[in-house]
Structure formats: C-alpha cells, structure tokens
C-alpha cells in the first residue's frame, strides 16, 4: 500500500528523468541525420566520370556561413627601364616605349587652342590634348568650368568672362561646348522663364549669339561643338533643341558648328553606351550614368573637332608639319606644275592621318573645281588633232628618230646592213639604182667558159652548145673578151 501510494508521486520524477535522457539523444540524432543524408546523396564515381571528368563531389551544397574566395584581377606589370647588362633588343624596345610615353615639347610660337564650356567641354579638352600631344605646333588650354552654362550666370558668367580670357590666353582658335547644365528655368529679374518656352528660347538664343559674337569680335576663329545624346530621353530631346540654337548662333557669327550626335547613337538613332572608337573597334564610350564620357568617348569627341581645328589653324596643325628649322631655312618642297589632272603621272605624298581623308570638301556629283592648266589634256589633243608627245622610256613611245640612236651602238650599225638597200640611201635625195638583171643559164655557162678556158668542153660539145637558139634576153653589148678557142665562136645572137 505504501509502495502503491508513492507511485503517483514518482511519475513526475520519472518523466523528468526520461525527458532529460531523450533530449540529448534527439539533439545528437538531428545533427547526424542530415550528414548521413548528405553522404547518401553522393553517388560513387563511375567510369564515365573517370574518363570525361565530373563528380558528385563538385556539387556539394555550401555550408552555412561559408563564402567563396574573392577573385583578384592581376594588373599588367609596368615596363621598367632595361638594366645595363640586358640585350640590345630589349634596350631598344625600352627606349621606344620611353620615347612614346614622353610628351613632345611645344615650340615657343605654338598656336593655342582655347577650350571653354562645362564638364563635357572638359572631356573634349582632354581628348584634344591627347590628339595633339605629338604635335609641337599646337597647344591645348583647358579653361572649362564643370558646373557652368548660359542659364546660371550667377555661378559663372561666360558672357562677361570670355573677353578677358581671350585677351589673357591670346588663342589662335576658341572651341566652345556647353549646354549640359542649361536644362533649367532662366531667372529674369523677379520673373522665372520656363524651360523651352517662347521667352526662354528667345533669351537663351540671345545669350548664345552674344557669346559667339564676343569671340568672333576679337578676330578669333570659333568652333562650336554640339552636344551628344544622353541616356535620359527627355535630356536627349532637350539637347537636340539646344544644338539647333548653337548652330544658328555659331553660323550667324561666322563660326563653324560641329555635329557629334551620330557618333554616340546606334543605327536606330537611340542612345548607345558602346560603339566604334576612332579606330573602328567596339569600345565603351559612356559611363554607367549615361552622361559622362570614358577615355574612348573623349577621344572620339575630339576626333570630330580635330578636322575643323586643323583646317582653321592651317599649316601649323597639319600632320607632319615642320616644327622648327635652323637659321630660318625653308623646306625644300616644290609646288606641283599647273598641268591638267589627266596628264599627271605622280601626286605629292599625303599623310595617312590627313584630315582630308575623313571626307571630301565637295558633294558627290557637284561641279568640279576649275584648275588652270598650261598643258592641254589628251582629250583636247585628240579633238584638235595634236599628237601626244611620247614619254621617253615607256612602251608606247614610237618615235623612231630618238629610238635609232638608242638602238645603234656604233657609227655603222649592223641593223642597217641587213637589207638590200641602206637606210642612208633611202634617206638621201638621189634615186636608188636598181641592180642588173640576172643572165640566163646558157649565158652563165658560156661566160664561165670564156673566163676559164681550161674548163671548156670538147669541140663537138662546144659546137652543139653554140647552135643557134632563141635569145632569152635582149641583145646587150658584151665587154671585150679574149679570143675563143677553135670551134667555139659565138653567133650574132650570142
């Protein structure tokens, strides 16, 4: 009874002890079962895995908290100067690399190109500096302000600063590129002019024309570079509108407008982050923000502006121009003669990086430029009946008089003696004398007997040969000859 009474009191204790024993076993079992399942999921390697690779071990699930090792991209090692004991080829390669990296020192009278505008103009100035880095006659001066424009004159007033800036730098040419920061209202006193409204367009157009006239008023050439497209469609739409304003302002003042829009869009005219670079290779032109330029984009931006800059600068910016000559000596270049283009046999040398190769200056099918010619063309000679002068030494030179002296080696050339009549006789004033007619066979035999008596035949044969016969030739007067042997006297026809 006592034992039975204590059982109800011992059940909670027993249950507590059983719970304490089961919980660790369950914990251990929970840790081991997933590991067992993971091992069970891995199949053994087969012969196909051994032959062609691959294993279930490569597909192991990643453990919690495990991270993959970070891949580090190694940079290309920099080229260093070759040591003194290196080979001559290595030293020469290092010298060439050092020469390419060294900037060209500008001459004292190098022409200055002043670049003004916003942050896009700064990218243009960097590209132009790289493009003219090997030209000692052109110097690029960057005076841009990244946050400037024609709307916010309280930050930087280009209309008031451009005059003193030109007087300070004294440039030979000014390049303008701005508009990226001008997509905002204009404050006109207490009034606000909304973007691209009629009054905003009039005020902005007047400011652009004032800036262009301020540059041209100091007798400095102007190159206004238009804005490219942007990733934002609204911004690109505004840039198209502003480019029209800039083109009108530049051309009205006598400057030149450069359109770069097609260089930064795809075939459908939409914005493109990548495109062909100046070498025609695909490259990233814009950064991820869709606004700023990459290095390739800056070079391409400068590529569009380089051609008009070289044309306006003249010989100073021409590729391969002579930087400086000692003692003021002029280069020994001669102008081509004023001859017809059809008569030219050679043309002056042209540099492969000549900007004229980028495109012609005239439209296809337009009127040809009249070039004065002192020598008639082959067509004019053919129409007028004039003979084309032969080019000495060429295969179509058929002038015999000049060829005879070249062919004849001596005073009495052998080629003249091959014919029956000499060329000198034909060229003379007298008539040629024809040769005597050949005698008949009978007369030739008789003449041979008369000249050689020992070869004469017997008398009967001679008498038979002397029988009268019809003459084959008209009678002729024979020269006096010696007496014939007895029985060989010739008849009257003989």
GROMACS .gro file of N, CA and C in nm, residues 194-272:
model
  237
  194UNK      N    1   1.019   7.953  -6.797
  194UNK     CA    2   1.020   7.808  -6.801
  194UNK      C    3   1.105   7.757  -6.917
  195UNK      N    4   1.156   7.637  -6.896
  195UNK     CA    5   1.245   7.575  -6.996
  195UNK      C    6   1.173   7.557  -7.129
  196UNK      N    7   1.237   7.604  -7.235
  196UNK     CA    8   1.194   7.587  -7.374
  196UNK      C    9   1.061   7.657  -7.404
  197UNK      N   10   1.025   7.752  -7.319
  197UNK     CA   11   0.911   7.836  -7.353
  197UNK      C   12   0.956   7.940  -7.456
  198UNK      N   13   0.862   8.016  -7.507
  198UNK     CA   14   0.897   8.113  -7.611
  198UNK      C   15   0.992   8.218  -7.558
  199UNK      N   16   0.964   8.271  -7.441
  199UNK     CA   17   1.051   8.375  -7.385
  199UNK      C   18   1.185   8.314  -7.341
  200UNK      N   19   1.182   8.190  -7.292
  200UNK     CA   20   1.308   8.124  -7.255
  200UNK      C   21   1.394   8.102  -7.379
  201UNK      N   22   1.335   8.057  -7.487
  201UNK     CA   23   1.410   8.033  -7.610
  201UNK      C   24   1.470   8.162  -7.665
  202UNK      N   25   1.395   8.272  -7.658
  202UNK     CA   26   1.448   8.400  -7.708
  202UNK      C   27   1.565   8.447  -7.623
  203UNK      N   28   1.549   8.439  -7.489
  203UNK     CA   29   1.658   8.483  -7.401
  203UNK      C   30   1.781   8.394  -7.416
  204UNK      N   31   1.761   8.264  -7.425
  204UNK     CA   32   1.877   8.173  -7.438
  204UNK      C   33   1.944   8.190  -7.573
  205UNK      N   34   1.867   8.210  -7.678
  205UNK     CA   35   1.927   8.232  -7.810
  205UNK      C   36   2.010   8.359  -7.816
  206UNK      N   37   1.962   8.466  -7.748
  206UNK     CA   38   2.040   8.591  -7.744
  206UNK      C   39   2.171   8.570  -7.671
  207UNK      N   40   2.171   8.493  -7.563
  207UNK     CA   41   2.296   8.468  -7.489
  207UNK      C   42   2.395   8.388  -7.574
  208UNK      N   43   2.346   8.289  -7.645
  208UNK     CA   44   2.436   8.210  -7.730
  208UNK      C   45   2.495   8.296  -7.842
  209UNK      N   46   2.413   8.382  -7.903
  209UNK     CA   47   2.465   8.469  -8.009
  209UNK      C   48   2.563   8.572  -7.953
  210UNK      N   49   2.537   8.621  -7.832
  210UNK     CA   50   2.629   8.717  -7.770
  210UNK      C   51   2.765   8.653  -7.743
  211UNK      N   52   2.765   8.527  -7.697
  211UNK     CA   53   2.892   8.458  -7.672
  211UNK      C   54   2.969   8.435  -7.803
  212UNK      N   55   2.899   8.396  -7.909
  212UNK     CA   56   2.967   8.373  -8.036
  212UNK      C   57   3.022   8.503  -8.095
  213UNK      N   58   2.944   8.609  -8.086
  213UNK     CA   59   2.992   8.737  -8.140
  213UNK      C   60   3.106   8.795  -8.057
  214UNK      N   61   3.108   8.768  -7.927
  214UNK     CA   62   3.219   8.816  -7.843
  214UNK      C   63   3.350   8.749  -7.883
  215UNK      N   64   3.343   8.624  -7.926
  215UNK     CA   65   3.465   8.555  -7.970
  215UNK      C   66   3.505   8.601  -8.109
  216UNK      N   67   3.411   8.609  -8.200
  216UNK     CA   68   3.443   8.649  -8.337
  216UNK      C   69   3.477   8.798  -8.343
  217UNK      N   70   3.427   8.876  -8.246
  217UNK     CA   71   3.458   9.018  -8.246
  217UNK      C   72   3.604   9.047  -8.221
  218UNK      N   73   3.677   8.954  -8.163
  218UNK     CA   74   3.821   8.969  -8.141
  218UNK      C   75   3.903   8.901  -8.251
  219UNK      N   76   3.838   8.875  -8.362
  219UNK     CA   77   3.903   8.818  -8.481
  219UNK      C   78   3.969   8.683  -8.449
  220UNK      N   79   3.896   8.599  -8.377
  220UNK     CA   80   3.944   8.466  -8.342
  220UNK      C   81   3.847   8.364  -8.401
  221UNK      N   82   3.897   8.263  -8.472
  221UNK     CA   83   3.808   8.160  -8.527
  221UNK      C   84   3.733   8.086  -8.416
  222UNK      N   85   3.610   8.047  -8.446
  222UNK     CA   86   3.522   7.983  -8.349
  222UNK      C   87   3.480   7.846  -8.401
  223UNK      N   88   3.493   7.745  -8.315
  223UNK     CA   89   3.442   7.610  -8.342
  223UNK      C   90   3.350   7.574  -8.226
  224UNK      N   91   3.220   7.565  -8.254
  224UNK     CA   92   3.122   7.531  -8.152
  224UNK      C   93   3.084   7.385  -8.170
  225UNK      N   94   3.114   7.302  -8.072
  225UNK     CA   95   3.086   7.158  -8.076
  225UNK      C   96   2.950   7.133  -8.013
  226UNK      N   97   2.864   7.061  -8.085
  226UNK     CA   98   2.731   7.031  -8.035
  226UNK      C   99   2.732   6.926  -7.925
  227UNK      N  100   2.618   6.907  -7.862
  227UNK     CA  101   2.605   6.814  -7.752
  227UNK      C  102   2.570   6.675  -7.805
  228UNK      N  103   2.619   6.568  -7.740
  228UNK     CA  104   2.581   6.432  -7.778
  228UNK      C  105   2.449   6.392  -7.712
  229UNK      N  106   2.406   6.272  -7.745
  229UNK     CA  107   2.285   6.220  -7.681
  229UNK      C  108   2.315   6.172  -7.539
  230UNK      N  109   2.208   6.160  -7.458
  230UNK     CA  110   2.222   6.114  -7.321
  230UNK      C  111   2.126   5.997  -7.297
  231UNK      N  112   2.147   5.930  -7.185
  231UNK     CA  113   2.066   5.812  -7.154
  231UNK      C  114   1.920   5.849  -7.130
  232UNK      N  115   1.897   5.964  -7.069
  232UNK     CA  116   1.761   6.011  -7.046
  232UNK      C  117   1.701   6.061  -7.177
  233UNK      N  118   1.582   6.012  -7.211
  233UNK     CA  119   1.519   6.054  -7.336
  233UNK      C  120   1.480   6.201  -7.331
  234UNK      N  121   1.432   6.250  -7.217
  234UNK     CA  122   1.397   6.391  -7.204
  234UNK      C  123   1.519   6.479  -7.220
  235UNK      N  124   1.630   6.435  -7.164
  235UNK     CA  125   1.753   6.513  -7.176
  235UNK      C  126   1.804   6.512  -7.321
  236UNK      N  127   1.796   6.400  -7.388
  236UNK     CA  128   1.837   6.393  -7.528
  236UNK      C  129   1.748   6.481  -7.615
  237UNK      N  130   1.620   6.484  -7.584
  237UNK     CA  131   1.528   6.569  -7.660
  237UNK      C  132   1.565   6.716  -7.643
  238UNK      N  133   1.600   6.755  -7.522
  238UNK     CA  134   1.641   6.893  -7.499
  238UNK      C  135   1.774   6.925  -7.569
  239UNK      N  136   1.864   6.827  -7.575
  239UNK     CA  137   1.992   6.851  -7.642
  239UNK      C  138   1.974   6.872  -7.793
  240UNK      N  139   1.879   6.802  -7.852
  240UNK     CA  140   1.850   6.824  -7.994
  240UNK      C  141   1.803   6.968  -8.017
  241UNK      N  142   1.720   7.016  -7.928
  241UNK     CA  143   1.672   7.154  -7.939
  241UNK      C  144   1.786   7.253  -7.920
  242UNK      N  145   1.871   7.229  -7.819
  242UNK     CA  146   1.981   7.323  -7.794
  242UNK      C  147   2.084   7.322  -7.906
  243UNK      N  148   2.106   7.208  -7.969
  243UNK     CA  149   2.200   7.204  -8.080
  243UNK      C  150   2.156   7.293  -8.195
  244UNK      N  151   2.025   7.301  -8.217
  244UNK     CA  152   1.975   7.394  -8.318
  244UNK      C  153   2.004   7.539  -8.283
  245UNK      N  154   1.994   7.572  -8.154
  245UNK     CA  155   2.026   7.708  -8.110
  245UNK      C  156   2.175   7.737  -8.130
  246UNK      N  157   2.260   7.641  -8.094
  246UNK     CA  158   2.405   7.661  -8.106
  246UNK      C  159   2.448   7.673  -8.253
  247UNK      N  160   2.390   7.593  -8.339
  247UNK     CA  161   2.427   7.600  -8.480
  247UNK      C  162   2.390   7.735  -8.541
  248UNK      N  163   2.272   7.786  -8.502
  248UNK     CA  164   2.231   7.918  -8.553
  248UNK      C  165   2.324   8.027  -8.502
  249UNK      N  166   2.358   8.022  -8.374
  249UNK     CA  167   2.445   8.125  -8.317
  249UNK      C  168   2.585   8.121  -8.377
  250UNK      N  169   2.640   8.001  -8.396
  250UNK     CA  170   2.776   7.990  -8.449
  250UNK      C  171   2.784   8.034  -8.594
  251UNK      N  172   2.693   7.987  -8.676
  251UNK     CA  173   2.699   8.022  -8.819
  251UNK      C  174   2.665   8.168  -8.842
  252UNK      N  175   2.578   8.226  -8.761
  252UNK     CA  176   2.546   8.368  -8.777
  252UNK      C  177   2.666   8.456  -8.747
  253UNK      N  178   2.746   8.417  -8.650
  253UNK     CA  179   2.865   8.495  -8.614
  253UNK      C  180   2.985   8.466  -8.704
  254UNK      N  181   2.973   8.373  -8.796
  254UNK     CA  182   3.086   8.339  -8.883
  254UNK      C  183   3.173   8.227  -8.831
  255UNK      N  184   3.123   8.151  -8.734
  255UNK     CA  185   3.198   8.037  -8.683
  255UNK      C  186   3.156   7.908  -8.751
  256UNK      N  187   3.199   7.798  -8.695
  256UNK     CA  188   3.170   7.666  -8.751
  256UNK      C  189   3.111   7.578  -8.642
  257UNK      N  190   3.004   7.507  -8.678
  257UNK     CA  191   2.937   7.418  -8.584
  257UNK      C  192   2.971   7.274  -8.619
  258UNK      N  193   3.007   7.193  -8.518
  258UNK     CA  194   3.045   7.054  -8.534
  258UNK      C  195   2.938   6.967  -8.470
  259UNK      N  196   2.873   6.884  -8.550
  259UNK     CA  197   2.767   6.795  -8.503
  259UNK      C  198   2.828   6.660  -8.469
  260UNK      N  199   2.817   6.619  -8.343
  260UNK     CA  200   2.873   6.491  -8.297
  260UNK      C  201   2.765   6.391  -8.261
  261UNK      N  202   2.641   6.419  -8.294
  261UNK     CA  203   2.529   6.337  -8.248
  261UNK      C  204   2.539   6.193  -8.300
  262UNK      N  205   2.568   6.178  -8.429
  262UNK     CA  206   2.570   6.044  -8.490
  262UNK      C  207   2.681   5.956  -8.434
  263UNK      N  208   2.780   6.013  -8.371
  263UNK     CA  209   2.890   5.933  -8.318
  263UNK      C  210   2.859   5.864  -8.186
  264UNK      N  211   2.746   5.897  -8.125
  264UNK     CA  212   2.715   5.842  -7.992
  264UNK      C  213   2.574   5.785  -7.987
  265UNK      N  214   2.522   5.744  -8.101
  265UNK     CA  215   2.393   5.677  -8.107
  265UNK      C  216   2.409   5.549  -8.189
  266UNK      N  217   2.311   5.460  -8.180
  266UNK     CA  218   2.316   5.336  -8.256
  266UNK      C  219   2.253   5.356  -8.393
  267UNK      N  220   2.232   5.246  -8.465
  267UNK     CA  221   2.179   5.255  -8.601
  267UNK      C  222   2.037   5.308  -8.606
  268UNK      N  223   1.963   5.292  -8.497
  268UNK     CA  224   1.825   5.344  -8.493
  268UNK      C  225   1.816   5.485  -8.439
  269UNK      N  226   1.928   5.546  -8.404
  269UNK     CA  227   1.929   5.683  -8.352
  269UNK      C  228   1.910   5.694  -8.203
  270UNK      N  229   1.910   5.583  -8.131
  270UNK     CA  230   1.893   5.585  -7.986
  270UNK      C  231   2.029   5.593  -7.917
  271UNK      N  232   2.025   5.632  -7.790
  271UNK     CA  233   2.147   5.644  -7.712
  271UNK      C  234   2.219   5.509  -7.703
  272UNK      N  235   2.352   5.512  -7.710
  272UNK     CA  236   2.432   5.390  -7.704
  272UNK      C  237   2.547   5.410  -7.607
   0.00000   0.00000   0.00000
